[in-house]
Amino acid sequence: IESRPQPDSPWEYRFYIDLEGNLDQPVVSGALEDVRSHVRSLRILGCYPRRDRAAENLDTREPVESGDREGAVPEARPVVKPIPPEVPSRREVKVGPVVIGGERFVLMAGPCAVEGRQQIHDGAELVKSCGASILRGGAFKPRTSPYSFQGLGREGLELLARAGEAFDLPVVTEVIRPEDVDIVAAQADMLQVGARNMQNYALLMKLGTVDRPVLLKRGLSATIDEWLAAAEYIRAGGNMQVILCERGIRTFETATRSTLDVSAVPVVKQRCDLPIVVDPSHAAGQRELVLPLALAAAAAGADGLIVEVHPRPDEALCDKQQALEGEDLARLVELLEPIVTSLGRTL
């Protein structure tokens, strides 16, 4: 009928099989014993009589004696109300020692791109001093214009990893090609799939084979259903360590870079068990709007934030207009505290 990965045993699968036959038939019992020798466990859910479709269409109500109850209306069958689906239990994902999706509200921060050794070192120091838990930074940068800064590649990846080690911060960075997944996984604690690659299925399937958490950003024009289906590509490969990231979607509005869909946070929490964080920096596109959007995301129930912060924003090679300064990040942490506490979480 279907196969599903085991949630607590990566790269192990459970198969559901339906067949016609009876357990008393030698051919059926022999086949089951054959299967048992090839699997870790075999569970027989039951043996049921074949459904008679003709009988299903018969009215099983008691006949009405028209002579005694002329004009009587047959008693209606009771209406069975559907049971509402249960909200799925929450899944926690570990990024190094940091748990996302648990009691703690997690703040990830860092520059849009790794631009050099001193820049990422200063950025990591800033992130650590403000109380953020994970360092972000792009080594491979897919840009809309081919003339924009595309990142330092493998050199940037190594610089990011060294900066994370220096300040005891797990690191997250974007991977854009299936052939780079193993290289990035060897250096980073979490691999990010950018909005442009949300439906890069070859990349998603490759990420399903590695033992690293994946931060999956929502596509620029993706529906929530499409976003969750993209996550299933990774989970179907056996890697259950997926974190969703709402980063704004493209609408008719031009006042902001994208329109942050805050409602996606509670909707996702009703629909699946995955943690969800929010990226207000890419949604806003303006430094002044990042904090209000970040606070709204926290109030909506997000499990964390990923924001851009740069030690010297005016010198940034990309997205300088939305990068926070150190005092902005410190102010964000201060404002988040009462919101997070009111929701029963810690920062």
mmCIF file of C-alpha atoms in Angstrom:
data_model
loop_
_atom_site.group_PDB
_atom_site.id
_atom_site.type_symbol
_atom_site.label_atom_id
_atom_site.label_comp_id
_atom_site.label_asym_id
_atom_site.label_seq_id
_atom_site.Cartn_x
_atom_site.Cartn_y
_atom_site.Cartn_z
ATOM 1 C CA ILE A 1 0.000 0.000 0.000
ATOM 2 C CA GLU A 2 2.814 2.386 0.940
ATOM 3 C CA SER A 3 6.210 2.654 2.591
ATOM 4 C CA ARG A 4 7.118 5.164 5.264
ATOM 5 C CA PRO A 5 10.451 5.986 6.950
ATOM 6 C CA GLN A 6 10.696 5.124 10.629
ATOM 7 C CA PRO A 7 10.577 8.454 12.564
ATOM 8 C CA ASP A 8 13.061 7.335 15.209
ATOM 9 C CA SER A 9 15.285 5.145 12.993
ATOM 10 C CA PRO A 10 16.692 7.124 10.041
ATOM 11 C CA TRP A 11 16.899 5.233 6.757
ATOM 12 C CA GLU A 12 14.754 2.358 7.998
ATOM 13 C CA TYR A 13 11.320 1.857 6.431
ATOM 14 C CA ARG A 14 7.990 0.333 7.387
ATOM 15 C CA PHE A 15 6.012 -1.282 4.549
ATOM 16 C CA TYR A 16 2.236 -1.695 4.616
ATOM 17 C CA ILE A 17 1.004 -4.584 2.471
ATOM 18 C CA ASP A 18 -2.523 -5.756 1.668
ATOM 19 C CA LEU A 19 -3.155 -9.126 0.014
ATOM 20 C CA GLU A 20 -6.060 -11.412 -0.818
ATOM 21 C CA GLY A 21 -5.994 -14.751 0.950
ATOM 22 C CA ASN A 22 -6.594 -16.500 4.265
ATOM 23 C CA LEU A 23 -4.102 -17.230 7.016
ATOM 24 C CA ASP A 24 -5.275 -20.845 6.985
ATOM 25 C CA GLN A 25 -4.186 -21.294 3.372
ATOM 26 C CA PRO A 26 -0.734 -22.943 3.162
ATOM 27 C CA VAL A 27 0.347 -20.667 0.317
ATOM 28 C CA VAL A 28 -0.399 -17.555 2.424
ATOM 29 C CA SER A 29 1.161 -18.812 5.664
ATOM 30 C CA GLY A 30 4.218 -20.006 3.736
ATOM 31 C CA ALA A 31 4.639 -16.628 2.053
ATOM 32 C CA LEU A 32 4.434 -14.826 5.404
ATOM 33 C CA GLU A 33 7.091 -17.083 6.905
ATOM 34 C CA ASP A 34 9.289 -16.350 3.892
ATOM 35 C CA VAL A 35 8.844 -12.607 4.437
ATOM 36 C CA ARG A 36 9.619 -12.937 8.153
ATOM 37 C CA SER A 37 13.125 -14.204 7.361
ATOM 38 C CA HIS A 38 13.922 -11.006 5.409
ATOM 39 C CA VAL A 39 12.694 -8.313 7.820
ATOM 40 C CA ARG A 40 13.428 -7.195 11.371
ATOM 41 C CA SER A 41 9.812 -7.587 12.455
ATOM 42 C CA LEU A 42 6.508 -8.612 10.902
ATOM 43 C CA ARG A 43 3.141 -7.664 12.318
ATOM 44 C CA ILE A 44 -0.126 -9.052 10.940
ATOM 45 C CA LEU A 45 -2.876 -6.501 11.465
ATOM 46 C CA GLY A 46 -5.682 -8.961 10.778
ATOM 47 C CA CYS A 47 -7.527 -11.204 8.365
ATOM 48 C CA TYR A 48 -10.906 -9.885 7.335
ATOM 49 C CA PRO A 49 -13.753 -11.227 5.182
ATOM 50 C CA ARG A 50 -14.093 -9.769 1.725
ATOM 51 C CA ARG A 51 -16.447 -6.825 1.528
ATOM 52 C CA ASP A 52 -19.665 -7.541 -0.366
ATOM 53 C CA ARG A 53 -20.348 -4.383 -2.350
ATOM 54 C CA ALA A 54 -23.840 -5.537 -3.333
ATOM 55 C CA ALA A 55 -24.827 -5.979 0.290
ATOM 56 C CA GLU A 56 -23.565 -2.514 1.134
ATOM 57 C CA ASN A 57 -26.252 -0.926 -1.025
ATOM 58 C CA LEU A 58 -29.109 -2.686 0.788
ATOM 59 C CA ASP A 59 -31.239 -0.659 3.189
ATOM 60 C CA THR A 60 -30.880 -2.395 6.553
ATOM 61 C CA ARG A 61 -33.597 -0.375 8.271
ATOM 62 C CA GLU A 62 -36.685 -2.132 9.625
ATOM 63 C CA PRO A 63 -39.528 -2.092 7.041
ATOM 64 C CA VAL A 64 -42.427 0.235 7.798
ATOM 65 C CA GLU A 65 -45.815 -1.419 7.965
ATOM 66 C CA SER A 66 -47.801 0.967 5.812
ATOM 67 C CA GLY A 67 -51.132 -0.534 6.855
ATOM 68 C CA ASP A 68 -50.666 0.418 10.503
ATOM 69 C CA ARG A 69 -48.668 3.657 10.056
ATOM 70 C CA GLU A 70 -49.951 5.235 6.935
ATOM 71 C CA GLY A 71 -47.832 8.197 5.883
ATOM 72 C CA ALA A 72 -45.215 7.455 8.525
ATOM 73 C CA VAL A 73 -41.733 8.708 7.785
ATOM 74 C CA PRO A 74 -39.014 6.055 8.186
ATOM 75 C CA GLU A 75 -36.703 6.748 11.092
ATOM 76 C CA ALA A 76 -33.525 8.382 9.851
ATOM 77 C CA ARG A 77 -30.147 6.763 10.419
ATOM 78 C CA PRO A 78 -28.024 8.495 13.056
ATOM 79 C CA VAL A 79 -25.524 10.969 11.667
ATOM 80 C CA VAL A 80 -21.940 10.132 12.561
ATOM 81 C CA LYS A 81 -19.882 13.288 13.039
ATOM 82 C CA PRO A 82 -16.327 13.093 11.757
ATOM 83 C CA ILE A 83 -13.637 13.127 14.414
ATOM 84 C CA PRO A 84 -11.478 16.252 13.989
ATOM 85 C CA PRO A 85 -7.833 15.491 13.275
ATOM 86 C CA GLU A 86 -5.546 15.692 16.267
ATOM 87 C CA VAL A 87 -2.799 18.292 16.341
ATOM 88 C CA PRO A 88 0.403 16.325 15.722
ATOM 89 C CA SER A 89 2.888 15.954 18.547
ATOM 90 C CA ARG A 90 5.855 18.286 18.169
ATOM 91 C CA ARG A 91 9.191 17.057 16.857
ATOM 92 C CA GLU A 92 12.451 18.431 18.241
ATOM 93 C CA VAL A 93 15.517 18.778 16.034
ATOM 94 C CA LYS A 94 19.046 19.088 17.402
ATOM 95 C CA VAL A 95 21.553 21.403 15.715
ATOM 96 C CA GLY A 96 24.752 20.581 17.525
ATOM 97 C CA PRO A 97 23.817 21.032 21.218
ATOM 98 C CA VAL A 98 20.909 23.387 20.385
ATOM 99 C CA VAL A 99 17.373 21.957 20.332
ATOM 100 C CA ILE A 100 14.831 23.587 17.994
ATOM 101 C CA GLY A 101 11.171 22.888 18.600
ATOM 102 C CA GLY A 102 11.436 22.405 22.346
ATOM 103 C CA GLU A 103 10.886 24.722 25.292
ATOM 104 C CA ARG A 104 13.614 27.126 24.221
ATOM 105 C CA PHE A 105 13.020 29.849 21.637
ATOM 106 C CA VAL A 106 16.116 29.747 19.397
ATOM 107 C CA LEU A 107 17.747 32.796 17.823
ATOM 108 C CA MET A 108 19.984 32.291 14.783
ATOM 109 C CA ALA A 109 21.935 35.283 13.497
ATOM 110 C CA GLY A 110 24.855 36.279 11.334
ATOM 111 C CA PRO A 111 25.753 38.017 8.080
ATOM 112 C CA CYS A 112 24.042 37.312 4.781
ATOM 113 C CA ALA A 113 27.359 36.180 3.301
ATOM 114 C CA VAL A 114 30.816 35.231 4.514
ATOM 115 C CA GLU A 115 32.996 37.991 3.052
ATOM 116 C CA GLY A 116 36.327 37.390 4.774
ATOM 117 C CA ARG A 117 38.066 36.015 7.856
ATOM 118 C CA GLN A 118 37.837 39.174 9.969
ATOM 119 C CA GLN A 119 34.255 39.932 8.988
ATOM 120 C CA ILE A 120 32.863 36.491 9.926
ATOM 121 C CA HIS A 121 34.989 36.395 13.103
ATOM 122 C CA ASP A 122 33.619 39.774 14.200
ATOM 123 C CA GLY A 123 30.122 38.679 13.227
ATOM 124 C CA ALA A 124 30.374 35.504 15.311
ATOM 125 C CA GLU A 125 31.630 37.495 18.302
ATOM 126 C CA LEU A 126 28.681 39.867 17.947
ATOM 127 C CA VAL A 127 26.176 37.024 17.681
ATOM 128 C CA LYS A 128 27.591 35.297 20.754
ATOM 129 C CA SER A 129 27.647 38.474 22.839
ATOM 130 C CA CYS A 130 23.953 39.123 22.175
ATOM 131 C CA GLY A 131 22.879 35.651 23.259
ATOM 132 C CA ALA A 132 22.064 34.057 19.887
ATOM 133 C CA SER A 133 22.573 30.279 19.730
ATOM 134 C CA ILE A 134 23.431 29.532 16.078
ATOM 135 C CA LEU A 135 25.659 31.371 13.593
ATOM 136 C CA ARG A 136 24.371 31.834 10.057
ATOM 137 C CA GLY A 137 26.394 32.843 7.016
ATOM 138 C CA GLY A 138 26.286 32.167 3.290
ATOM 139 C CA ALA A 139 29.279 30.571 1.561
ATOM 140 C CA PHE A 140 27.392 29.767 -1.664
ATOM 141 C CA LYS A 141 25.067 32.629 -2.613
ATOM 142 C CA PRO A 142 22.507 32.166 -5.415
ATOM 143 C CA ARG A 143 21.732 35.727 -6.481
ATOM 144 C CA THR A 144 19.103 37.109 -8.839
ATOM 145 C CA SER A 145 21.750 38.993 -10.806
ATOM 146 C CA PRO A 146 24.805 37.114 -12.120
ATOM 147 C CA TYR A 147 26.864 40.249 -11.391
ATOM 148 C CA SER A 148 26.099 40.260 -7.663
ATOM 149 C CA PHE A 149 28.469 38.773 -5.071
ATOM 150 C CA GLN A 150 28.086 34.986 -5.259
ATOM 151 C CA GLY A 151 29.948 34.084 -2.063
ATOM 152 C CA LEU A 152 33.411 32.679 -1.380
ATOM 153 C CA GLY A 153 32.400 29.050 -1.895
ATOM 154 C CA ARG A 154 34.503 26.447 -0.114
ATOM 155 C CA GLU A 155 36.811 29.082 1.349
ATOM 156 C CA GLY A 156 33.813 30.835 2.901
ATOM 157 C CA LEU A 157 32.529 27.515 4.221
ATOM 158 C CA GLU A 158 35.811 26.870 6.037
ATOM 159 C CA LEU A 159 35.898 30.413 7.451
ATOM 160 C CA LEU A 160 32.347 30.021 8.749
ATOM 161 C CA ALA A 161 33.140 26.689 10.397
ATOM 162 C CA ARG A 162 36.261 28.133 12.089
ATOM 163 C CA ALA A 163 34.335 31.148 13.378
ATOM 164 C CA GLY A 164 31.660 28.858 14.809
ATOM 165 C CA GLU A 165 34.279 26.761 16.568
ATOM 166 C CA ALA A 166 35.993 29.850 17.979
ATOM 167 C CA PHE A 167 32.814 31.029 19.707
ATOM 168 C CA ASP A 168 31.223 27.630 20.368
ATOM 169 C CA LEU A 169 28.325 28.259 17.976
ATOM 170 C CA PRO A 170 26.759 25.674 15.626
ATOM 171 C CA VAL A 171 26.632 27.017 12.063
ATOM 172 C CA VAL A 172 24.001 26.940 9.323
ATOM 173 C CA THR A 173 24.708 27.711 5.678
ATOM 174 C CA GLU A 174 23.004 27.254 2.334
ATOM 175 C CA VAL A 175 23.681 24.447 -0.114
ATOM 176 C CA ILE A 176 22.545 24.964 -3.700
ATOM 177 C CA ARG A 177 23.660 21.858 -5.623
ATOM 178 C CA PRO A 178 23.232 18.130 -4.902
ATOM 179 C CA GLU A 179 26.927 17.548 -5.583
ATOM 180 C CA ASP A 180 27.878 20.024 -2.819
ATOM 181 C CA VAL A 181 25.746 18.418 -0.083
ATOM 182 C CA ASP A 182 28.461 16.127 1.298
ATOM 183 C CA ILE A 183 31.044 18.929 1.222
ATOM 184 C CA VAL A 184 28.804 21.333 3.129
ATOM 185 C CA ALA A 185 27.620 18.615 5.544
ATOM 186 C CA ALA A 186 31.236 17.952 6.519
ATOM 187 C CA GLN A 187 31.639 21.564 7.752
ATOM 188 C CA ALA A 188 28.188 22.830 8.764
ATOM 189 C CA ASP A 189 25.897 21.721 11.601
ATOM 190 C CA MET A 190 22.741 22.464 9.588
ATOM 191 C CA LEU A 191 22.176 22.766 5.834
ATOM 192 C CA GLN A 192 19.845 25.439 4.479
ATOM 193 C CA VAL A 193 17.693 25.150 1.372
ATOM 194 C CA GLY A 194 16.967 28.627 0.031
ATOM 195 C CA ALA A 195 13.623 29.813 -1.299
ATOM 196 C CA ARG A 196 14.743 29.426 -4.924
ATOM 197 C CA ASN A 197 15.594 25.765 -4.331
ATOM 198 C CA MET A 198 12.531 24.676 -2.364
ATOM 199 C CA GLN A 199 11.394 22.577 -5.314
ATOM 200 C CA ASN A 200 14.838 21.468 -6.463
ATOM 201 C CA TYR A 201 13.860 17.832 -6.011
ATOM 202 C CA ALA A 202 17.277 16.405 -6.831
ATOM 203 C CA LEU A 203 18.734 18.530 -4.024
ATOM 204 C CA LEU A 204 15.941 17.581 -1.601
ATOM 205 C CA MET A 205 16.366 13.866 -2.277
ATOM 206 C CA LYS A 206 20.115 14.112 -1.742
ATOM 207 C CA LEU A 207 19.531 15.892 1.583
ATOM 208 C CA GLY A 208 17.377 12.944 2.602
ATOM 209 C CA THR A 209 20.511 10.769 2.620
ATOM 210 C CA VAL A 210 22.693 12.810 5.004
ATOM 211 C CA ASP A 211 22.734 12.885 8.796
ATOM 212 C CA ARG A 212 22.417 16.655 9.142
ATOM 213 C CA PRO A 213 19.422 18.862 10.026
ATOM 214 C CA VAL A 214 17.922 20.752 7.083
ATOM 215 C CA LEU A 215 16.459 24.265 7.257
ATOM 216 C CA LEU A 216 13.889 24.394 4.444
ATOM 217 C CA LYS A 217 12.824 27.877 3.403
ATOM 218 C CA ARG A 218 9.439 28.458 1.816
ATOM 219 C CA GLY A 219 9.509 29.227 -1.902
ATOM 220 C CA LEU A 220 8.792 32.758 -3.119
ATOM 221 C CA SER A 221 5.334 31.809 -4.410
ATOM 222 C CA ALA A 222 4.801 28.435 -2.735
ATOM 223 C CA THR A 223 1.625 27.404 -0.968
ATOM 224 C CA ILE A 224 1.873 25.739 2.424
ATOM 225 C CA ASP A 225 0.886 22.411 0.833
ATOM 226 C CA GLU A 226 3.753 22.687 -1.668
ATOM 227 C CA TRP A 227 6.143 23.630 1.113
ATOM 228 C CA LEU A 228 5.165 20.624 3.232
ATOM 229 C CA ALA A 229 5.410 18.356 0.195
ATOM 230 C CA ALA A 230 8.974 19.585 -0.353
ATOM 231 C CA ALA A 231 9.776 18.665 3.251
ATOM 232 C CA GLU A 232 8.428 15.173 2.594
ATOM 233 C CA TYR A 233 11.006 14.694 -0.174
ATOM 234 C CA ILE A 234 13.711 15.003 2.487
ATOM 235 C CA ARG A 235 11.889 12.888 5.070
ATOM 236 C CA ALA A 236 11.026 10.186 2.542
ATOM 237 C CA GLY A 237 14.763 9.687 2.056
ATOM 238 C CA GLY A 238 15.107 8.872 5.762
ATOM 239 C CA ASN A 239 16.291 12.223 7.123
ATOM 240 C CA MET A 240 13.600 13.309 9.581
ATOM 241 C CA GLN A 241 15.603 16.322 10.836
ATOM 242 C CA VAL A 242 13.723 19.065 8.950
ATOM 243 C CA ILE A 243 13.014 22.594 10.187
ATOM 244 C CA LEU A 244 10.678 24.830 8.185
ATOM 245 C CA CYS A 245 11.468 28.508 7.662
ATOM 246 C CA GLU A 246 8.872 31.111 6.678
ATOM 247 C CA ARG A 247 10.704 33.933 4.892
ATOM 248 C CA GLY A 248 7.900 35.827 3.179
ATOM 249 C CA ILE A 249 6.107 35.204 -0.097
ATOM 250 C CA ARG A 250 5.641 37.233 -3.256
ATOM 251 C CA THR A 251 2.338 39.139 -3.407
ATOM 252 C CA PHE A 252 1.098 42.273 -5.184
ATOM 253 C CA GLU A 253 2.444 44.406 -2.320
ATOM 254 C CA THR A 254 5.659 46.314 -3.060
ATOM 255 C CA ALA A 255 6.138 48.209 0.218
ATOM 256 C CA THR A 256 8.313 45.351 1.514
ATOM 257 C CA ARG A 257 10.683 42.957 -0.190
ATOM 258 C CA SER A 258 8.238 40.088 0.455
ATOM 259 C CA THR A 259 5.030 39.690 2.445
ATOM 260 C CA LEU A 260 5.684 37.853 5.704
ATOM 261 C CA ASP A 261 2.964 35.219 6.149
ATOM 262 C CA VAL A 262 2.760 35.142 9.946
ATOM 263 C CA SER A 263 -0.361 32.975 9.714
ATOM 264 C CA ALA A 264 1.808 30.197 8.282
ATOM 265 C CA VAL A 265 3.210 29.561 11.768
ATOM 266 C CA PRO A 266 -0.013 28.352 13.460
ATOM 267 C CA VAL A 267 -1.217 26.690 10.236
ATOM 268 C CA VAL A 268 1.958 24.618 9.961
ATOM 269 C CA LYS A 269 1.727 23.666 13.640
ATOM 270 C CA GLN A 270 -1.768 22.325 13.026
ATOM 271 C CA ARG A 271 -0.728 20.443 9.905
ATOM 272 C CA CYS A 272 2.555 18.751 10.790
ATOM 273 C CA ASP A 273 5.015 17.970 13.564
ATOM 274 C CA LEU A 274 7.983 19.935 12.222
ATOM 275 C CA PRO A 275 9.522 22.936 14.009
ATOM 276 C CA ILE A 276 9.078 26.266 12.240
ATOM 277 C CA VAL A 277 11.244 29.381 12.435
ATOM 278 C CA VAL A 278 10.795 32.747 10.751
ATOM 279 C CA ASP A 279 13.203 34.911 8.729
ATOM 280 C CA PRO A 280 11.985 38.531 9.067
ATOM 281 C CA SER A 281 15.087 39.969 7.368
ATOM 282 C CA HIS A 282 14.310 38.645 3.881
ATOM 283 C CA ALA A 283 10.620 39.439 4.256
ATOM 284 C CA ALA A 284 11.208 43.037 5.307
ATOM 285 C CA GLY A 285 14.140 44.050 3.157
ATOM 286 C CA GLN A 286 14.518 47.066 5.477
ATOM 287 C CA ARG A 287 16.377 47.191 8.782
ATOM 288 C CA GLU A 288 13.636 49.234 10.495
ATOM 289 C CA LEU A 289 10.993 46.565 9.832
ATOM 290 C CA VAL A 290 12.921 43.519 11.014
ATOM 291 C CA LEU A 291 12.232 43.920 14.737
ATOM 292 C CA PRO A 292 8.430 44.402 14.505
ATOM 293 C CA LEU A 293 8.110 41.389 12.196
ATOM 294 C CA ALA A 294 10.353 39.304 14.431
ATOM 295 C CA LEU A 295 8.214 40.085 17.479
ATOM 296 C CA ALA A 296 5.038 39.225 15.569
ATOM 297 C CA ALA A 297 6.537 35.865 14.575
ATOM 298 C CA ALA A 298 7.456 35.075 18.172
ATOM 299 C CA ALA A 299 3.951 35.983 19.350
ATOM 300 C CA ALA A 300 2.442 33.729 16.665
ATOM 301 C CA GLY A 301 4.250 30.737 18.173
ATOM 302 C CA ALA A 302 7.373 30.346 16.032
ATOM 303 C CA ASP A 303 10.094 28.107 17.455
ATOM 304 C CA GLY A 304 12.799 30.619 16.621
ATOM 305 C CA LEU A 305 14.133 33.335 14.327
ATOM 306 C CA ILE A 306 16.919 33.604 11.787
ATOM 307 C CA VAL A 307 18.022 37.204 11.235
ATOM 308 C CA GLU A 308 20.802 38.945 9.378
ATOM 309 C CA VAL A 309 23.303 40.916 11.439
ATOM 310 C CA HIS A 310 26.594 42.405 10.255
ATOM 311 C CA PRO A 311 29.429 43.923 12.309
ATOM 312 C CA ARG A 312 29.653 46.778 9.755
ATOM 313 C CA PRO A 313 26.431 46.833 7.694
ATOM 314 C CA ASP A 314 27.548 49.712 5.457
ATOM 315 C CA GLU A 315 30.416 47.525 4.203
ATOM 316 C CA ALA A 316 28.262 44.459 3.490
ATOM 317 C CA LEU A 317 28.584 43.042 -0.024
ATOM 318 C CA CYS A 318 24.938 41.976 -0.156
ATOM 319 C CA ASP A 319 21.631 42.892 1.529
ATOM 320 C CA LYS A 320 23.172 45.697 3.592
ATOM 321 C CA GLN A 321 19.826 47.513 3.792
ATOM 322 C CA GLN A 322 18.269 44.746 5.913
ATOM 323 C CA ALA A 323 21.239 43.747 8.083
ATOM 324 C CA LEU A 324 20.908 44.591 11.772
ATOM 325 C CA GLU A 325 23.676 46.262 13.735
ATOM 326 C CA GLY A 326 24.847 44.945 17.092
ATOM 327 C CA GLU A 327 22.650 47.283 19.113
ATOM 328 C CA ASP A 328 19.634 46.250 17.012
ATOM 329 C CA LEU A 329 20.225 42.588 17.819
ATOM 330 C CA ALA A 330 20.618 43.362 21.518
ATOM 331 C CA ARG A 331 17.362 45.320 21.432
ATOM 332 C CA LEU A 332 15.601 42.430 19.683
ATOM 333 C CA VAL A 333 16.653 40.025 22.430
ATOM 334 C CA GLU A 334 15.397 42.478 25.056
ATOM 335 C CA LEU A 335 11.993 42.827 23.373
ATOM 336 C CA LEU A 336 11.627 39.084 22.774
ATOM 337 C CA GLU A 337 12.038 38.173 26.436
ATOM 338 C CA PRO A 338 8.523 39.078 27.710
ATOM 339 C CA ILE A 339 6.820 37.620 24.620
ATOM 340 C CA VAL A 340 8.631 34.319 24.837
ATOM 341 C CA THR A 341 8.095 34.118 28.598
ATOM 342 C CA SER A 342 4.358 34.739 28.219
ATOM 343 C CA LEU A 343 4.176 31.688 25.966
ATOM 344 C CA GLY A 344 5.854 29.496 28.558
ATOM 345 C CA ARG A 345 9.222 29.312 26.806
ATOM 346 C CA THR A 346 12.762 30.442 27.511
ATOM 347 C CA LEU A 347 15.091 32.493 25.325
#
